[in-house]
Each structure stands twice: as structure tokens, then as C-alpha cells.
Short mmCIF file of C-alpha atoms in Angstrom, two decimals:
data_model
loop_
_atom_site.label_atom_id
_atom_site.label_comp_id
_atom_site.label_asym_id
_atom_site.label_seq_id
_atom_site.Cartn_x
_atom_site.Cartn_y
_atom_site.Cartn_z
CA MET A 1 161.39 -235.68 102.12
CA THR A 2 162.46 -236.58 105.66
CA THR A 3 160.62 -235.79 108.88
CA LYS A 4 161.36 -235.80 112.58
CA ARG A 5 159.05 -235.22 115.52
CA LYS A 6 160.26 -232.65 118.03
CA GLY A 7 157.80 -232.52 120.90
CA GLU A 8 154.52 -231.12 119.59
CA TRP A 9 156.15 -230.06 116.32
CA LEU A 10 156.99 -232.06 113.21
CA GLU A 11 160.06 -230.98 111.24
CA PHE A 12 160.29 -231.48 107.47
CA SER A 13 163.51 -231.39 105.45
CA SER A 14 163.78 -231.52 101.66
CA ASN A 15 165.28 -229.96 98.58
CA TRP A 16 162.35 -227.57 98.30
CA ASN A 17 162.96 -226.36 94.73
CA GLY A 18 161.54 -222.91 95.40
CA GLN A 19 158.33 -224.12 97.03
CA THR A 20 156.69 -221.97 99.66
CA VAL A 21 154.90 -222.90 102.87
CA GLU A 22 151.64 -222.00 101.16
CA SER A 23 152.32 -224.17 98.09
CA LEU A 24 153.34 -227.08 100.32
CA LEU A 25 150.04 -226.94 102.20
CA LYS A 26 147.72 -226.17 99.30
CA GLU A 27 149.33 -227.91 96.32
CA VAL A 28 151.69 -230.63 97.52
CA TRP A 29 149.73 -231.90 100.55
CA GLN A 30 146.30 -230.48 99.61
CA ALA A 31 145.62 -229.79 103.27
CA PRO A 32 141.99 -228.95 104.20
CA LYS A 33 141.15 -225.24 104.38
CA LYS A 34 140.11 -225.62 108.02
CA LEU A 35 143.53 -227.02 108.96
CA ILE A 36 145.37 -224.31 107.00
CA HIS A 37 143.28 -221.63 108.73
CA GLN A 38 143.98 -223.15 112.15
CA LEU A 39 147.73 -223.21 111.50
CA ARG A 40 147.58 -219.52 110.54
CA MET A 41 145.66 -218.63 113.70
CA ASP A 42 148.01 -220.68 115.90
CA LYS A 43 151.17 -219.38 114.20
CA GLY A 44 151.75 -223.09 113.78
CA ILE A 45 154.44 -223.02 111.07
CA LYS A 46 158.07 -221.97 111.38
CA VAL A 47 161.08 -222.16 109.08
CA ASN A 48 164.40 -222.79 110.83
CA GLY A 49 162.65 -221.97 114.09
CA GLN A 50 161.36 -218.57 112.97
CA ALA A 51 157.97 -217.31 111.83
CA VAL A 52 158.04 -216.48 108.11
CA ASN A 53 155.79 -215.18 105.36
CA TRP A 54 154.07 -218.20 103.84
CA THR A 55 154.76 -216.94 100.31
CA THR A 56 158.56 -216.68 100.75
CA PRO A 57 160.38 -219.31 98.64
CA LEU A 58 162.04 -222.02 100.71
CA LEU A 59 165.76 -222.69 100.32
CA PRO A 60 167.16 -226.22 99.77
CA ASN A 61 168.40 -226.71 103.35
CA ASP A 62 165.49 -225.05 105.13
CA ARG A 63 163.79 -226.93 107.95
CA VAL A 64 160.00 -226.46 108.09
CA GLN A 65 158.39 -227.01 111.50
CA ILE A 66 154.62 -227.52 111.78
CA TRP A 67 152.60 -227.71 115.01
CA LEU A 68 150.85 -230.98 114.14
CA TYR A 69 150.76 -232.56 117.60
CA LYS A 70 148.76 -229.77 119.21
CA PRO A 71 147.08 -231.32 122.28
CA GLU A 72 143.41 -232.15 121.81
CA SER A 73 140.89 -234.63 123.16
CA PHE A 74 141.72 -238.23 122.26
CA GLY A 75 138.03 -238.91 121.67
CA ALA A 76 138.45 -242.15 123.63
CA GLU A 77 139.64 -242.71 127.19
CA PRO A 78 143.26 -243.98 127.13
CA THR A 79 143.14 -247.58 128.36
CA TYR A 80 145.94 -250.11 128.28
CA ASN A 81 145.42 -253.09 126.01
CA GLU A 82 148.12 -254.91 124.10
CA LEU A 83 148.46 -253.83 120.47
CA ASP A 84 149.90 -255.88 117.63
CA ILE A 85 151.67 -253.10 115.68
CA PHE A 86 153.43 -253.97 112.47
CA PHE A 87 154.13 -250.51 111.05
CA GLU A 88 154.57 -247.17 112.78
CA ASP A 89 156.25 -243.84 112.09
CA ASP A 90 155.63 -240.21 113.06
CA HIS A 91 152.58 -240.02 110.79
CA LEU A 92 150.66 -243.28 110.90
CA LEU A 93 150.10 -246.56 112.66
CA ILE A 94 149.03 -249.93 111.24
CA ILE A 95 147.65 -252.46 113.70
CA ASN A 96 146.68 -256.12 113.41
CA LYS A 97 143.22 -256.08 115.00
CA ARG A 98 142.01 -259.04 117.03
CA ALA A 99 138.51 -260.53 116.86
CA GLY A 100 135.87 -259.33 119.31
CA VAL A 101 137.20 -255.77 119.50
CA ASP A 102 135.28 -252.68 118.38
CA VAL A 103 137.30 -250.07 116.48
CA HIS A 104 135.88 -247.16 118.50
CA PRO A 105 133.50 -246.66 121.47
CA THR A 106 129.77 -246.56 120.81
CA THR A 107 129.00 -245.25 124.30
CA PRO A 108 131.01 -242.83 126.49
CA GLU A 109 131.70 -245.47 129.13
CA GLN A 110 133.08 -248.08 126.70
CA SER A 111 136.83 -248.40 127.22
CA ASN A 112 137.90 -251.71 125.68
CA THR A 113 138.00 -250.65 122.03
CA LEU A 114 140.94 -250.33 119.68
CA ALA A 115 140.67 -246.52 119.88
CA ASN A 116 141.10 -246.66 123.68
CA ALA A 117 144.25 -248.76 123.28
CA VAL A 118 145.61 -246.49 120.56
CA ALA A 119 144.97 -243.44 122.77
CA PHE A 120 147.00 -245.09 125.54
CA HIS A 121 149.79 -245.93 123.07
CA LEU A 122 149.93 -242.34 121.78
CA GLN A 123 149.92 -241.00 125.34
CA CYS A 124 152.94 -243.18 126.15
CA GLU A 125 154.73 -241.64 123.15
CA GLY A 126 153.99 -238.14 124.41
CA ILE A 127 151.41 -237.54 121.68
CA PHE A 128 148.06 -236.11 122.78
CA THR A 129 146.18 -235.88 119.51
CA LYS A 130 142.77 -237.23 118.54
CA VAL A 131 142.63 -240.93 117.65
CA ARG A 132 141.98 -240.95 113.89
CA HIS A 133 141.09 -244.28 112.27
CA ILE A 134 141.15 -244.09 108.46
CA HIS A 135 138.79 -247.01 107.89
CA ARG A 136 136.83 -249.49 109.99
CA LEU A 137 136.58 -253.23 110.48
CA ASP A 138 133.61 -255.09 111.95
CA ARG A 139 133.92 -256.15 115.59
CA ASP A 140 134.72 -259.77 114.67
CA THR A 141 136.80 -259.07 111.55
CA THR A 142 140.53 -259.34 112.14
CA GLY A 143 143.54 -257.85 110.39
CA ALA A 144 145.16 -254.66 109.20
CA ILE A 145 143.67 -251.32 110.20
CA LEU A 146 145.20 -247.89 109.62
CA PHE A 147 145.35 -244.89 111.99
CA ALA A 148 146.77 -241.40 111.46
CA LYS A 149 148.75 -239.65 114.19
CA HIS A 150 147.99 -236.08 113.17
CA ALA A 151 145.40 -234.10 111.22
CA LEU A 152 147.50 -233.57 108.08
CA ALA A 153 148.23 -237.28 107.66
CA ALA A 154 144.56 -238.08 108.33
CA ALA A 155 143.36 -235.67 105.64
CA MET A 156 145.80 -237.06 103.08
CA LEU A 157 144.97 -240.69 103.90
CA ASP A 158 141.22 -239.99 103.84
CA ARG A 159 141.59 -238.56 100.35
CA MET A 160 143.69 -241.53 99.22
CA LEU A 161 141.07 -243.93 100.56
CA ALA A 162 138.29 -242.09 98.70
CA GLN A 163 140.40 -242.24 95.51
CA ARG A 164 141.01 -245.99 96.05
CA ARG A 165 144.76 -245.43 96.33
CA ILE A 166 144.92 -247.52 99.51
CA LYS A 167 144.64 -251.14 98.44
CA ARG A 168 143.12 -253.46 101.04
CA THR A 169 142.95 -257.19 100.41
CA TYR A 170 140.81 -259.55 102.48
CA VAL A 171 140.67 -263.31 102.82
CA ALA A 172 137.62 -265.29 103.90
CA LEU A 173 136.67 -268.90 104.49
CA VAL A 174 133.28 -269.55 102.92
CA HIS A 175 130.86 -272.45 102.77
CA GLY A 176 130.87 -274.60 99.65
CA ILE A 177 133.23 -275.13 96.74
CA ILE A 178 133.32 -272.11 94.43
CA HIS A 179 133.84 -273.50 90.96
CA LYS A 180 134.30 -270.16 89.18
CA LYS A 181 137.86 -269.29 90.16
CA ALA A 182 137.44 -265.51 89.92
CA GLY A 183 134.61 -263.07 89.47
CA THR A 184 132.99 -259.74 90.32
CA ILE A 185 129.83 -259.22 92.34
CA ASP A 186 128.17 -255.93 91.36
CA VAL A 187 124.83 -255.64 93.16
CA PRO A 188 123.56 -252.79 95.39
CA ILE A 189 123.35 -253.09 99.16
CA GLY A 190 120.81 -251.40 101.44
CA ARG A 191 119.45 -251.68 104.97
CA ASP A 192 117.20 -254.56 105.95
CA ARG A 193 114.12 -252.86 107.38
CA HIS A 194 113.29 -256.01 109.36
CA HIS A 195 116.62 -256.11 111.24
CA PRO A 196 118.47 -253.22 112.95
CA THR A 197 122.02 -254.21 111.93
CA ARG A 198 121.59 -256.49 108.94
CA ARG A 199 122.16 -255.35 105.34
CA ARG A 200 120.75 -256.95 102.20
CA VAL A 201 120.96 -256.82 98.43
CA SER A 202 118.41 -254.19 97.40
CA LYS A 203 117.55 -252.49 94.11
CA THR A 204 117.20 -249.22 96.02
CA GLY A 205 120.50 -249.64 97.85
CA GLU A 206 123.91 -248.14 97.10
CA ARG A 207 126.14 -249.66 94.45
CA ALA A 208 128.57 -252.22 95.85
CA VAL A 209 131.34 -253.99 93.91
CA THR A 210 133.36 -256.93 95.24
CA HIS A 211 136.06 -258.82 93.32
CA TYR A 212 136.93 -262.35 94.43
CA ARG A 213 139.51 -264.99 93.59
CA VAL A 214 139.55 -268.55 94.90
CA LEU A 215 142.89 -269.29 96.57
CA GLU A 216 142.22 -272.85 97.67
CA THR A 217 139.37 -275.33 98.17
CA PHE A 218 138.87 -277.92 100.90
CA PRO A 219 136.54 -280.58 99.46
CA GLN A 220 136.43 -282.70 102.62
CA LYS A 221 135.12 -279.78 104.65
CA GLN A 222 133.23 -278.20 101.73
CA LEU A 223 134.99 -274.88 102.20
CA SER A 224 136.74 -272.38 99.96
CA LEU A 225 139.44 -269.85 100.84
CA VAL A 226 138.76 -266.64 98.92
CA GLN A 227 140.73 -263.45 98.32
CA LEU A 228 138.59 -260.32 98.08
CA THR A 229 139.08 -256.69 97.10
CA LEU A 230 136.48 -253.92 97.14
CA ASP A 231 135.71 -251.02 94.82
CA THR A 232 133.22 -249.66 97.37
CA GLY A 233 132.99 -249.72 101.15
CA ARG A 234 129.45 -250.61 102.14
CA THR A 235 128.66 -251.92 105.61
CA HIS A 236 129.02 -255.74 105.71
CA GLN A 237 129.73 -255.70 101.95
CA ILE A 238 131.79 -258.88 101.74
CA ARG A 239 129.46 -260.76 104.05
CA VAL A 240 126.34 -259.72 102.11
CA HIS A 241 127.84 -260.37 98.68
CA MET A 242 129.26 -263.81 99.48
CA SER A 243 125.94 -264.84 101.01
CA TYR A 244 124.16 -263.52 97.92
CA ILE A 245 126.10 -265.86 95.61
CA GLY A 246 125.41 -268.82 97.89
CA HIS A 247 128.73 -268.95 99.76
CA PRO A 248 128.29 -267.27 103.16
CA LEU A 249 131.30 -266.89 105.41
CA ILE A 250 131.72 -269.66 107.93
CA GLY A 251 130.70 -268.52 111.39
CA ASP A 252 128.58 -265.70 109.94
CA VAL A 253 125.17 -266.69 111.30
CA LEU A 254 123.72 -263.25 110.48
CA TYR A 255 124.07 -263.97 106.76
CA GLY A 256 123.41 -267.70 106.58
CA GLY A 257 126.71 -269.18 107.67
CA PHE A 258 127.17 -271.90 110.28
CA ASP A 259 129.47 -271.79 113.27
CA GLN A 260 130.56 -275.42 113.44
CA PHE A 261 134.19 -274.37 112.84
CA VAL A 262 134.47 -270.91 114.43
CA SER A 263 132.23 -268.65 116.48
CA ARG A 264 132.72 -265.54 114.33
CA GLN A 265 132.70 -264.70 110.65
CA ALA A 266 135.98 -265.95 109.16
CA LEU A 267 137.04 -262.66 107.56
CA HIS A 268 140.55 -261.21 107.78
CA ALA A 269 142.00 -257.96 106.39
CA ALA A 270 145.13 -259.67 105.14
CA LYS A 271 147.08 -256.94 103.36
CA ILE A 272 147.24 -253.18 103.08
CA GLU A 273 149.36 -251.38 100.50
CA PHE A 274 149.77 -247.71 99.58
CA LEU A 275 152.27 -244.97 98.86
CA HIS A 276 153.10 -243.09 102.05
CA PRO A 277 151.46 -239.66 101.64
CA ILE A 278 154.40 -237.74 103.10
CA THR A 279 157.59 -239.79 102.65
CA SER A 280 156.45 -241.40 99.35
CA GLU A 281 157.78 -244.82 100.40
CA VAL A 282 155.80 -247.92 99.47
CA ILE A 283 154.01 -249.31 102.51
CA SER A 284 153.04 -252.95 102.10
CA CYS A 285 152.00 -254.95 105.16
CA VAL A 286 150.67 -258.49 105.46
CA ALA A 287 148.80 -259.05 108.73
CA PRO A 288 149.37 -262.55 110.15
CA PHE A 289 146.41 -264.57 111.41
CA GLN A 290 145.86 -264.43 115.16
CA ASP A 291 143.25 -267.10 115.93
CA ASP A 292 141.86 -270.52 115.10
CA ALA A 293 139.60 -269.44 112.23
CA PHE A 294 142.56 -269.73 109.85
CA ALA A 295 144.77 -271.95 112.02
CA ASP A 296 145.90 -274.35 109.29
CA ILE A 297 146.44 -271.75 106.54
CA ASP A 298 149.81 -270.26 105.64
CA LEU A 299 148.84 -266.71 104.72
CA TYR A 300 152.32 -265.70 103.59
CA SER A 301 152.32 -268.37 100.87
CA TYR A 302 149.57 -266.39 99.11
CA PHE A 303 151.03 -262.90 99.60
CA SER A 304 154.80 -263.42 99.46
#
């Protein structure tokens, strides 16, 4: 399937094999009912530029146009800030996030977040849709973060994330030498009632599963470089779990780490990999390091 943006419309071309507009939306893309209803109300689907019955079979050379860039509030004030983009098409955007940047505003007046910068970027492309981040990273966590450019892509990516079909791999520098080269941490995480933002291992918390593998150790500095993947997405999961096994992230003073090397937790979303929900191409991106926390480490040697 190929696509091309034409103003506020997105055009799809394929050998449709007798599919209908309705089967595309409901069966192939599994679009949310609310979005399908809105497209009906807006007369937001055309075939070869004409309104059609949604149950009419499509012909092999038909061009399906969908009003997916309908103007709406960005949800964040467009504000210029340089973005490190390493994948972009008409449907999604993958950015290498810097440290010290929130993903989205927490107050109406906040304008220095990633969402503000993405809104500005979309505006420059003539796209005036809501900024839709598919997942989050902590303020001081760096690396790959995924955004959708329209509601259909967002719905499909959200479902893929819930089904763990978007693989995200992290790397962290932790205190101490981890002697067990690989393992799984499967302990629940809940809120710490004594601290407003801190999480802790708790029997009454939600299940959290983290898999780790030691990539390299640095005996002189008593540090380990660890690769991590998650089966669940709890707040601060990696930070809590690594602290729980006695190897807090360097710089992570909230969970027992020390900041003698860096002033933030040394956690980086190193790689994101998934099957593109619309074009079906394999998307695999390695996000290069951007700061001194990992200054002497060749990331590509581990993910090439």
C-alpha cells in the first residue's frame, strides 16, 4: 500500500482485492468507532475524488482519499525548538529526545516541551492536527520517542503498543558490577505514599516485568552498562527495578544513585522497532547518544 498527503487529505493506493471502504476501516485498520463515525459525519472519505457507498467493492487502481488532517487544536502551543528527527513520513514521527525536556506540558503556560516543538514542526508542514505521542519518557530520559501525525495512525500505534508489537530497548549505566549477565525482574510497583513522585516495589502495586542483559562492565569505575526491555510500562519502572536489585542508575538520586558522573539518571531509549501499521515496512531506529552520560560508549557497536 502506498500513500500520499494532499493538503488535508491522505490518499491510499493499493491492489484492493475487492475490499470496501468499510472493510478497510473496520477489518484492515481496525479504526475506532468514534473515528469511523466522525468520517461518516464529515463525508471524510472519497474514492477517485468522489463520494461513494462504503460497501461498494474497490477496484485495483482506485485511489482512496481520507480526511485525516482535519484541523484541530494542537493541544500544545507551537513553539520553535530544534528537533532531532531520525524517521518521518506522512503518518508518524520518531524523535531523539534530549535530557531535561518534558514530553508534554503540565500547565497551560508551559511552552518548552517536546509537544510544543512537534506542534511547531507540524505547523511548518501545513499539518494542523493534535500532537499525539504514543508513549512517554521521563523528563531526564533521552532517546527514541514516537508520535503519530493523524488519528488513524495514533489508534493503530496505540493498539500495537498495548499488544507489545512495538519493541523498545533501553540502555542504562548502573552502579556496581552485575555478575549475573542476564535476568528478569518481576516484582510489582506502586506509589510511595511518603513521596509525591516516587514509586516503590509494593505487594499491592501493579505487576511490572523488566528483562536485563549486561553489555559491558567498567571495574575501575564500578559501573555496568545494561540493556533493558519491558513487558509492562509502569512509571519509573526501570529506575525502581534496578534500584531494587541493588544497582541504581547513576545520577538517579531519587532511587539511590549518585551523581558524581552525571546530573541526571543515565537512561537512554536506544532503539525502537516495529512494523509500520499502514505501509507494513519494518521500522528500526537506533537513537544516538546526545550528551556526556554515555560519552565514551559506542552505541552502534551493540545494536548494529
